[in-house]
Amino acid sequence: MNITYDYYRIFYYVVKFGSFTKAAEALDNSQPNITRAMNNLESQLGVQVFYRSRKGIKLTREGEMLFKRVNIAFEQISLAEHELEQTKRMDSGSVKIGVSEIALHEVLLPVLATYRRDFPNVMVQITNESTPSAIKSLKNDEVELALVTTPININKNDSLSCENLCEFTEYPVAHKMFGIPDNKEISLKELEKYPVIFLSKGTATREYYEELFRKKGMDIKPNVIAATTDQVMPMVKSGLGIGFVPESMMGGNVTVIKLKDKLPKRLICLLYDERKPQSLAAKELIKRLRSM
């Protein structure tokens, strides 16, 4: 059967109000139109669904069977409409973000502070990932957005859109036990004399520094490998080696090493799948990230 949705909608209201006339008023329609629609419904179904009694319109046994299903459908439709209305007002909804640690500290946390204040009922789910892992999660629909640091490797066949949000610079820091003067400039080459802390392979930061040192003709091997950027500063403060961190993640009681050859700036980027529509919660977050 290919029965129009409007017939079922009218049927629902007739049963709800027990009257063709009251249903017509509720639907802002005329009683003859309502009667005609219900006659057409019965004709197309091939069964009688109403009969008239002294107390008004009553359902036949077949009509009761039909209303049982139609009532459930309309309850679900009404619930969906209510949820969508809440989502439009940002009274509900969710957004899932894959984010690298540096992007979290440098960009996302400051933006989320005001985002959560304005939309407290939107659930924000954050997964802490390396750049390659966040890109993989985005491709697999495990996250809606990704905030990552360069270098970024995206296949030309991917439909991922990449927007540069801001620049950041990392600085080498060391425990004062190494005796590196605060005001003395040293070259990258001189860092070969000291133990170095790197992130694990498979991270954008590890790839970045390996390529940087390779271009300088250096073959620095890490003495300590950290799983996350958050681990680097505690390791530096424990005297385990020299680490590279953004200024926002530095702590006290360390020497910030001045380099003769400055480290190139890196980028924090926003990625999303341009083929897929973003949720309203994600669109609002993207707008705020772009205007930071």
PDB file of C-alpha atoms in Angstrom, residues 150-151 153 188 198 201 203-220 263-264:
ATOM      1  CA  THR A 150      51.624  19.484  11.777  1.00  0.00           C
ATOM      2  CA  PRO A 151      53.090  17.585  10.023  1.00  0.00           C
ATOM      3  CA  ASN A 153      49.695  13.448   5.978  1.00  0.00           C
ATOM      4  CA  LEU A 188      71.048  22.546  17.688  1.00  0.00           C
ATOM      5  CA  PHE A 198      61.226  12.371  22.373  1.00  0.00           C
ATOM      6  CA  LYS A 201      57.127   6.881  16.932  1.00  0.00           C
ATOM      7  CA  THR A 203      53.291  10.862  16.439  1.00  0.00           C
ATOM      8  CA  ALA A 204      53.477  14.049  14.375  1.00  0.00           C
ATOM      9  CA  THR A 205      55.898  15.584  16.888  1.00  0.00           C
ATOM     10  CA  ARG A 206      58.344  12.690  16.648  1.00  0.00           C
ATOM     11  CA  GLU A 207      58.177  12.830  12.851  1.00  0.00           C
ATOM     12  CA  TYR A 208      58.719  16.598  12.927  1.00  0.00           C
ATOM     13  CA  TYR A 209      61.876  16.495  15.078  1.00  0.00           C
ATOM     14  CA  GLU A 210      63.416  13.538  13.305  1.00  0.00           C
ATOM     15  CA  GLU A 211      63.048  15.366   9.994  1.00  0.00           C
ATOM     16  CA  LEU A 212      64.337  18.623  11.513  1.00  0.00           C
ATOM     17  CA  PHE A 213      67.510  17.023  12.870  1.00  0.00           C
ATOM     18  CA  ARG A 214      68.004  14.998   9.705  1.00  0.00           C
ATOM     19  CA  LYS A 215      68.050  18.219   7.656  1.00  0.00           C
ATOM     20  CA  LYS A 216      70.709  19.593  10.021  1.00  0.00           C
ATOM     21  CA  GLY A 217      72.839  16.506   9.476  1.00  0.00           C
ATOM     22  CA  MET A 218      72.201  15.305  13.015  1.00  0.00           C
ATOM     23  CA  ASP A 219      71.398  11.793  14.143  1.00  0.00           C
ATOM     24  CA  ILE A 220      69.934  12.337  17.592  1.00  0.00           C
ATOM     25  CA  LEU A 263      62.864  26.195  15.556  1.00  0.00           C
ATOM     26  CA  PRO A 264      60.323  26.630  12.742  1.00  0.00           C
TER      27      PRO A 264
END
